[in-house]
Coordinates of C-alpha atoms in Angstrom, one line a residue:
X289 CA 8.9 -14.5 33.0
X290 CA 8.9 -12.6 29.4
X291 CA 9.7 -8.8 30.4
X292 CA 10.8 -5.8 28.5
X293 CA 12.5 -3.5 29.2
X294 CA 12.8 0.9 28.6
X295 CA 16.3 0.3 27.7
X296 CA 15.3 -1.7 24.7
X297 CA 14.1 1.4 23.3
X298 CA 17.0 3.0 21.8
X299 CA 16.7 3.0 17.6
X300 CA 14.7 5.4 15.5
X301 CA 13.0 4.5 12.8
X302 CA 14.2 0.8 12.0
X303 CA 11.9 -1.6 10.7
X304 CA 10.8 -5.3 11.4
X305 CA 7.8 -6.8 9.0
X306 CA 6.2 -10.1 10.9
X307 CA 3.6 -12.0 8.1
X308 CA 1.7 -14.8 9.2
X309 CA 0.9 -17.2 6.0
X310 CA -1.3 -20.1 5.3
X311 CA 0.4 -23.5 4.7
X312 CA -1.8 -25.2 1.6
X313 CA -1.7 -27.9 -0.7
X314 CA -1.4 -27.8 -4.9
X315 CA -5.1 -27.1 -5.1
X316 CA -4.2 -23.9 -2.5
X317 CA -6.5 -25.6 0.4
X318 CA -5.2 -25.7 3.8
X319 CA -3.2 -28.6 5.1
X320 CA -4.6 -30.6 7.9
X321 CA -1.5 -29.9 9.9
X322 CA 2.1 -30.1 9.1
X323 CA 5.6 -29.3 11.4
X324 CA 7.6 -30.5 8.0
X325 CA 8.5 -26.8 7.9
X326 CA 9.0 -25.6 11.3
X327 CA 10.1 -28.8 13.0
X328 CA 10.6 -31.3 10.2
X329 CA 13.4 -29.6 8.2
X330 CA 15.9 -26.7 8.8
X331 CA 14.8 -23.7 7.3
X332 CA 16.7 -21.8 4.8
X333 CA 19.7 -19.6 6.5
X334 CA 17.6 -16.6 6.2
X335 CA 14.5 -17.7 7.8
X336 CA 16.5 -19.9 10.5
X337 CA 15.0 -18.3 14.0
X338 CA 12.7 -16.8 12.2
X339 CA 9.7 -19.2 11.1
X340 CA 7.5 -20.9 13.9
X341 CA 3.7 -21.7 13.8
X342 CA 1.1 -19.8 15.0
X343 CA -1.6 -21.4 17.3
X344 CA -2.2 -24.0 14.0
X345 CA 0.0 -26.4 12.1
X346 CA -1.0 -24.8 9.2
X347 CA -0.2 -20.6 9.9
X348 CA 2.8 -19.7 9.9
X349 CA 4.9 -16.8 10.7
X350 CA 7.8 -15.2 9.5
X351 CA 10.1 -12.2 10.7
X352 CA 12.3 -10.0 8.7
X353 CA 15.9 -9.4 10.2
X354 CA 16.4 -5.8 11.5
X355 CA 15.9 -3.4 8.7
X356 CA 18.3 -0.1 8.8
X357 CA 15.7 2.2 7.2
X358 CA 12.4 2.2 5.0
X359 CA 14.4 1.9 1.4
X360 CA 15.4 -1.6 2.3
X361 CA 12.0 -3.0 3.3
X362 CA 10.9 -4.0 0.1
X363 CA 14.3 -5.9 -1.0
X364 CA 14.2 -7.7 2.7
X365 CA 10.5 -8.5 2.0
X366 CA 11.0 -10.2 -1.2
X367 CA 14.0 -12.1 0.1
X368 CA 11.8 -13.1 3.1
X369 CA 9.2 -14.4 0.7
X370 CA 10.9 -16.3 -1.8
X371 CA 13.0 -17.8 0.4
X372 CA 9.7 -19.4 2.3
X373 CA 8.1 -20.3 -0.9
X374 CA 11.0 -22.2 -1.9
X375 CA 11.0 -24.0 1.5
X376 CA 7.3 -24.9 1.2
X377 CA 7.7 -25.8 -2.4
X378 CA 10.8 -28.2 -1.1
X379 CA 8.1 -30.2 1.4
X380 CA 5.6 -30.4 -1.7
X381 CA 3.7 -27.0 -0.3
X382 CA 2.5 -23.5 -1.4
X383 CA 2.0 -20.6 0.6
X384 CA -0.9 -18.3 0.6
X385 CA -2.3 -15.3 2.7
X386 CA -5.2 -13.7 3.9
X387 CA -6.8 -12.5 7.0
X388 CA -8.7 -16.2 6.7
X389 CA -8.4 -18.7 4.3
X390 CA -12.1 -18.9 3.1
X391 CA -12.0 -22.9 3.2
X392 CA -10.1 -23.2 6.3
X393 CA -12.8 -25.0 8.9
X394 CA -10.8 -25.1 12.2
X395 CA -12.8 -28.1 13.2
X396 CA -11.0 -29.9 10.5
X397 CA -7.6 -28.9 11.2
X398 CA -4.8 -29.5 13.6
X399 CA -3.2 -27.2 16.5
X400 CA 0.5 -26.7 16.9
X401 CA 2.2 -28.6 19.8
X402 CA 3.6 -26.1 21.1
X403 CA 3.6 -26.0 24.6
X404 CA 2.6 -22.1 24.6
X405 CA -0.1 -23.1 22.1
X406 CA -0.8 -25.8 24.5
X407 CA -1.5 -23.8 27.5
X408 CA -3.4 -20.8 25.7
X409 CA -5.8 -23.7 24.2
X410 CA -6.8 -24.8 27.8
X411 CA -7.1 -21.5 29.4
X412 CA -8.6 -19.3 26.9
X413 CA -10.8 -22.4 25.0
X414 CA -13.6 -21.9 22.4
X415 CA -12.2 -18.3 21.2
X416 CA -8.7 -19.9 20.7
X417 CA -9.6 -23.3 19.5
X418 CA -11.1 -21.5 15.9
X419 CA -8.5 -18.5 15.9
X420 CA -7.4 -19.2 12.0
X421 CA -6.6 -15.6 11.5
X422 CA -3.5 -14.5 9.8
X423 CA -2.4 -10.9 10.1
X424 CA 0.7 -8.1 9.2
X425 CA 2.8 -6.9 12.1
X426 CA 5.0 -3.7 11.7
X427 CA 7.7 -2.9 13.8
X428 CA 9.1 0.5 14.0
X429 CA 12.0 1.1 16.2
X430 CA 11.7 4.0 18.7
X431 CA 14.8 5.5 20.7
X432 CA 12.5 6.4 23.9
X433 CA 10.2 4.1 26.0
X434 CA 8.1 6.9 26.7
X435 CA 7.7 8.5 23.3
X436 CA 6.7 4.6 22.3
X437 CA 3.8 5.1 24.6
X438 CA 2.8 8.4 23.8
X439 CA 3.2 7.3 19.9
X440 CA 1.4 4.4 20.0
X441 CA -1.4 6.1 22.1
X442 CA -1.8 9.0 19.0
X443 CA -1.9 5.7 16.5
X444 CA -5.1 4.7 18.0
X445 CA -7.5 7.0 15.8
X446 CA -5.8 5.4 12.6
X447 CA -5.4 1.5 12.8
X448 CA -9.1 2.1 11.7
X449 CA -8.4 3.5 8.6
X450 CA -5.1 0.5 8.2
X451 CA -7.8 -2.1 8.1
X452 CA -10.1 -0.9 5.9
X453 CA -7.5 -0.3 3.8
X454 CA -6.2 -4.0 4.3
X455 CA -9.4 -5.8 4.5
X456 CA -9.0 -9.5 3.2
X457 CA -11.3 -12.0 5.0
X458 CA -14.3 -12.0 4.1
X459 CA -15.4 -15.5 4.4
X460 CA -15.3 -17.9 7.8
X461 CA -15.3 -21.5 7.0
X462 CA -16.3 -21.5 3.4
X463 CA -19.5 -18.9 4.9
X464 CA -19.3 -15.0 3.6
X465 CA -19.5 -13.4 6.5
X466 CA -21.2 -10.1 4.9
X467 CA -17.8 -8.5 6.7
X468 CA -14.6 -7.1 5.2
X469 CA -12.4 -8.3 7.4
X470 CA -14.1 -11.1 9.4
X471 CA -10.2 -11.6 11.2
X472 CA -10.5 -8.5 13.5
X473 CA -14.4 -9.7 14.9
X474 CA -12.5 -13.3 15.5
X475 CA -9.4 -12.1 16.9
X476 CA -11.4 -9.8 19.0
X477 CA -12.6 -12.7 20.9
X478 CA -9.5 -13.8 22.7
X479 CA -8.6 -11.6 26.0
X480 CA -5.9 -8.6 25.6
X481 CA -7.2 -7.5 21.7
X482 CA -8.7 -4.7 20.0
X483 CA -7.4 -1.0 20.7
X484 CA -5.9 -0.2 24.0
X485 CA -6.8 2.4 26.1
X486 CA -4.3 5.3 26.3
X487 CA -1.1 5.8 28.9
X488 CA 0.1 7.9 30.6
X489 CA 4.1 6.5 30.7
X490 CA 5.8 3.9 29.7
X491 CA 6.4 3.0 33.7
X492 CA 2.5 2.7 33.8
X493 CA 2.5 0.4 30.5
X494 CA 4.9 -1.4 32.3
X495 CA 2.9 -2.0 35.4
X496 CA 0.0 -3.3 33.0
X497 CA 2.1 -6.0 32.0
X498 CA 3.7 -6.9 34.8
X499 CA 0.7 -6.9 36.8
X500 CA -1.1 -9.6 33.8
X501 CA 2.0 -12.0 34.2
X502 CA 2.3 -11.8 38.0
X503 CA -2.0 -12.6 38.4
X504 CA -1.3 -15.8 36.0
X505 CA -3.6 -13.7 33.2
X506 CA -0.8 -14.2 30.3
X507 CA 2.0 -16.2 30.3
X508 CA 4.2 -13.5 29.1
X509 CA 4.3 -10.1 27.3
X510 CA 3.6 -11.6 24.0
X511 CA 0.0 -12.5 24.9
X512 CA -0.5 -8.6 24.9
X513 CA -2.6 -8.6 22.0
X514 CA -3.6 -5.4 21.1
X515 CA -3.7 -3.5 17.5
X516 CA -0.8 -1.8 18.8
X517 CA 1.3 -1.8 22.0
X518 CA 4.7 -0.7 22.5
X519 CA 6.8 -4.1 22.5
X520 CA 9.3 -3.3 25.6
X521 CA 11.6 -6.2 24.0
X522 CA 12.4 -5.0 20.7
X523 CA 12.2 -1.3 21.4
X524 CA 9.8 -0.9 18.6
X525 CA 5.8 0.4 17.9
X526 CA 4.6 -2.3 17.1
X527 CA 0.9 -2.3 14.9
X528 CA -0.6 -5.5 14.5
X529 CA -4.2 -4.1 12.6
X530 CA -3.8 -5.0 8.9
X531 CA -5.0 -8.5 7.4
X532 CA -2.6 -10.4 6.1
X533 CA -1.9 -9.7 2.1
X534 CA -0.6 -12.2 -0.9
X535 CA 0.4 -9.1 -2.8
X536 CA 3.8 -7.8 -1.7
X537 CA 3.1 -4.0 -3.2
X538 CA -0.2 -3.8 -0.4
X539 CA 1.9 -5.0 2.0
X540 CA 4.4 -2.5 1.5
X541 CA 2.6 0.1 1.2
X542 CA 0.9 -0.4 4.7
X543 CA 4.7 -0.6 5.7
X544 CA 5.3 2.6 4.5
X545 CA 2.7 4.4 5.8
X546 CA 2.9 3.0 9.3
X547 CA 6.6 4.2 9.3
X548 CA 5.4 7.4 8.0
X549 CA 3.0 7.9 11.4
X550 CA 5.7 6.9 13.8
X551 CA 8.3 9.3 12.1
X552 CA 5.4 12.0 12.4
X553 CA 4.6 11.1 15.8
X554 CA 8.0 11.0 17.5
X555 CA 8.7 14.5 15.8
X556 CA 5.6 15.7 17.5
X557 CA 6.3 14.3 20.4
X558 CA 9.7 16.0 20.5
X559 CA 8.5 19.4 19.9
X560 CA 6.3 19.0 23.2
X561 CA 2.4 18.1 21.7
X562 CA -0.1 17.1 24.2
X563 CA -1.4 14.9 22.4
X564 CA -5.3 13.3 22.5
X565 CA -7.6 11.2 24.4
X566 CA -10.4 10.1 22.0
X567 CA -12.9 7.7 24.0
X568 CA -12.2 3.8 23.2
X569 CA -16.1 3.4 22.7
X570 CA -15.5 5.9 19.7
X571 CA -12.5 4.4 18.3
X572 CA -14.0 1.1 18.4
X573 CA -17.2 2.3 16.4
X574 CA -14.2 3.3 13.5
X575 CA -12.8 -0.1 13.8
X576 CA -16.2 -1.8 13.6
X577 CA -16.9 0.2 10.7
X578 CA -13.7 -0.4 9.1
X579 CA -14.6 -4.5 9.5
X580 CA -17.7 -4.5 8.3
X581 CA -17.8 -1.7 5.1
X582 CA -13.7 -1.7 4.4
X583 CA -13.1 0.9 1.4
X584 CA -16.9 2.1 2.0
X585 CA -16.8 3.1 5.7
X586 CA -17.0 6.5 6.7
X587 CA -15.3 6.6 9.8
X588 CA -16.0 9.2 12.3
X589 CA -12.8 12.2 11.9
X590 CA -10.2 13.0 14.7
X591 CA -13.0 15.5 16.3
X592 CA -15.1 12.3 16.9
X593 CA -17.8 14.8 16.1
X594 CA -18.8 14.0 12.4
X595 CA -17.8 11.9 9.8
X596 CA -15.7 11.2 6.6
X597 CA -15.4 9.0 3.6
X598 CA -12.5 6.6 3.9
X599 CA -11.2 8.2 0.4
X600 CA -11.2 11.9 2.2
X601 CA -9.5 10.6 5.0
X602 CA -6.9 9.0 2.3
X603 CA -6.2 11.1 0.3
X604 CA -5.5 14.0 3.0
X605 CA -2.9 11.1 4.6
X606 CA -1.3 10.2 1.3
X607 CA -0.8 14.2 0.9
X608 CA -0.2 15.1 4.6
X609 CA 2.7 12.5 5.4
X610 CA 3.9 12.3 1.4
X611 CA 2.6 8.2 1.2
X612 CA 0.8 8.1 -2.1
X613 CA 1.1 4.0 -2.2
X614 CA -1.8 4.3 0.5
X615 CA -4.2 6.0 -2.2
X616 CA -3.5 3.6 -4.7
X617 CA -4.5 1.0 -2.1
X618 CA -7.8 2.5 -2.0
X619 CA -7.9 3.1 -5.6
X620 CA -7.7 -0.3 -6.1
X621 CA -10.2 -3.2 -5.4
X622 CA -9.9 -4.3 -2.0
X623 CA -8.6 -7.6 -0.8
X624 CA -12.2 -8.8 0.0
X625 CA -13.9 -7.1 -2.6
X626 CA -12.0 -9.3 -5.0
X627 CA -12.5 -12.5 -3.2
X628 CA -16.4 -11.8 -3.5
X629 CA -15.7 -11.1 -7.2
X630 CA -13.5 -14.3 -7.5
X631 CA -16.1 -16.1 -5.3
X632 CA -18.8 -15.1 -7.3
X633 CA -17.7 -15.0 -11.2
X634 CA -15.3 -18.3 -10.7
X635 CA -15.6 -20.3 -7.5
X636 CA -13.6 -21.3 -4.8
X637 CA -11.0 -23.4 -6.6
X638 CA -10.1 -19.9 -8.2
X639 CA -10.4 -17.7 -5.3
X640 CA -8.0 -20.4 -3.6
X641 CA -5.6 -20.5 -6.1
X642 CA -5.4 -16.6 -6.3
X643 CA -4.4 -16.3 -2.7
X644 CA -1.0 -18.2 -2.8
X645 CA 1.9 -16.2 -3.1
X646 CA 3.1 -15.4 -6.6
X647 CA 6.2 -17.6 -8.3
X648 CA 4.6 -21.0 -6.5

């Protein structure tokens, strides 16, 4: 049985980046189905322990060693990257990422072996057999179970405003969705997704997961899928919200400011805040809105009483916790704004080819 544990909780402020990456061919189409990386070959020394598939041959994930503090993401991110391109390039492969890969039909392409994969495939069916998503995973460490809980209950209100900031799937087997980020409505299928309601303790989050392995619901704590959940093995937050980005800057700067709302957070915590309990229903209607409009939603604001523009809610975050990267994310053409632009102006073979990582 997979448990965590409140002693795991005992570092501030470290990070852990988790990217899960499409394995594609020269023309940047997926691969039927490959284990050539995982299983076939040992990875390079930095990625050993570190690389498995997701639910199909052809996602992958990789996790960054423990990173002391935020100034060493970006280095540790880069060495990450290139040292999986140069494994794929070895096996006659490129990489590429977004939330979905806009060719990718599931009924086309091959599940991992795995027998965890195995098992989720029989009990959860239809929603897991087409789950081709890809997403961004940041760990920040936190040195008190019970903060984690109260911090990750205060994230709620803004994992809405992280994906439509990250939006990057647009398209669902080769079909535009008329979404942003047609990932979170697919994920959102499977059990144990979407935001969480709030807790009251971490002994209380602990009783939720104990009680969803015991009843045969999950297998283990990892099948807690929710945009973010306290992971009682790693001692971390953990906000699993964003699409998953080619360009390492985006990533980085989702990174950032996701370490720069934990860091807030715990300090608030600390000086004794009560914190908030917004309705889900109404934090659901922000991340519906985020899916669907991305840069053009206007969310509802922290009184869940009236709204504002994306770019208002940005640019007082970019000045509040000192993160400017997260306006020039907005400033910028969104991830799915430019696939409809490459869609559109050039075709697929270009959109393709524009998602795999750069130096392949």
């Amino acid at each position: 049985m997979d448990r965590g544990d409140r002693e795991n909780f005992n570092r501030q402020g470290t990070l852990g980046i988790e990217e899960e990456f499409f394995v594609v061919d020269a023309d940047g189409r997926p691969t039927s189905g490959t284990d050539d990386l995982v299983y076939g070959a040992d990875p390079p020394e930095l990625l050993a322990g570190r690389l498995d598939h997701e639910l199909f041959k052809f996602v992958l994930e990789t996790q960054t060693p423990l990173i002391p503090s935020l100034d060493e993401a970006g280095d540790t991110l880069t060495e990450v990257r290139a040292a999986l391109r140069s494994h794929a390039a070895t096996h006659g492969y490129r990489i590429a990422a977004a939330g979905l890969h806009p060719t990718a039909r599931w009924r086309d392409l091959e599940h991992a072996e795995k027998p965890r994969y195995r098992s989720q495939l029989d009990r959860i069916q239809y929603p897991q057999h087409r789950n081709t998503t890809a997403g961004l995973h940041v760990h920040v460490g936190v040195d008190d179970a019970d903060k984690a809980v109260w911090v990750a209950n205060e994230l709620r209100w803004h994992l809405p405003v992280l994906l439509a900031l990250s939006v990057n799937s647009p398209f669902w087997c080769g079909f535009d969705t008329g979404l942003h980020s047609a990932r979170a409505t697919i994920f959102e299928n499977l059990p144990n997704t979407g935001i969480p309601t709030a807790f009251d303790s971490y002994a209380e989050f602990d009783r939720l997961e104990r009680t969803l392995i015991e009843t045969g619901s999950v297998e283990d704590r990892g099948e807690l899928w929710y945009d973010v959940r306290p992971h009682s093995a790693h001692g971390t937050v953990e906000v699993r919200t964003p699409d998953a980005q080619a360009d390492p800057e985006r990533v980085l700067a989702l990174v950032e400011y996701v370490h720069a709302l934990v860091t807030d957070l715990s300090a608030r915590y600390e000086d004794g805040e009560s914190g908030t309990r917004p309705r889900r229903e109404l934090l659901d209607e922000n991340k519906w809105r985020a899916s669907r409009h991305g840069q053009e939603a206007s969310l509802l604001d922290r009184s869940l009483e009236s709204t504002r523009s994306l770019g208002d809610v940005v640019e007082a975050e970019a000045d509040r916790l000192d993160v400017p990267a997260i306006w020039n994310l907005y400033d910028a053409e969104s991830g799915a704004t430019r696939q409809r632009r490459l869609r559109r102006n050039e075709g697929f073979d270009e959109l393709c080819d524009a998602l795999v990582l750069e130096g392949m």
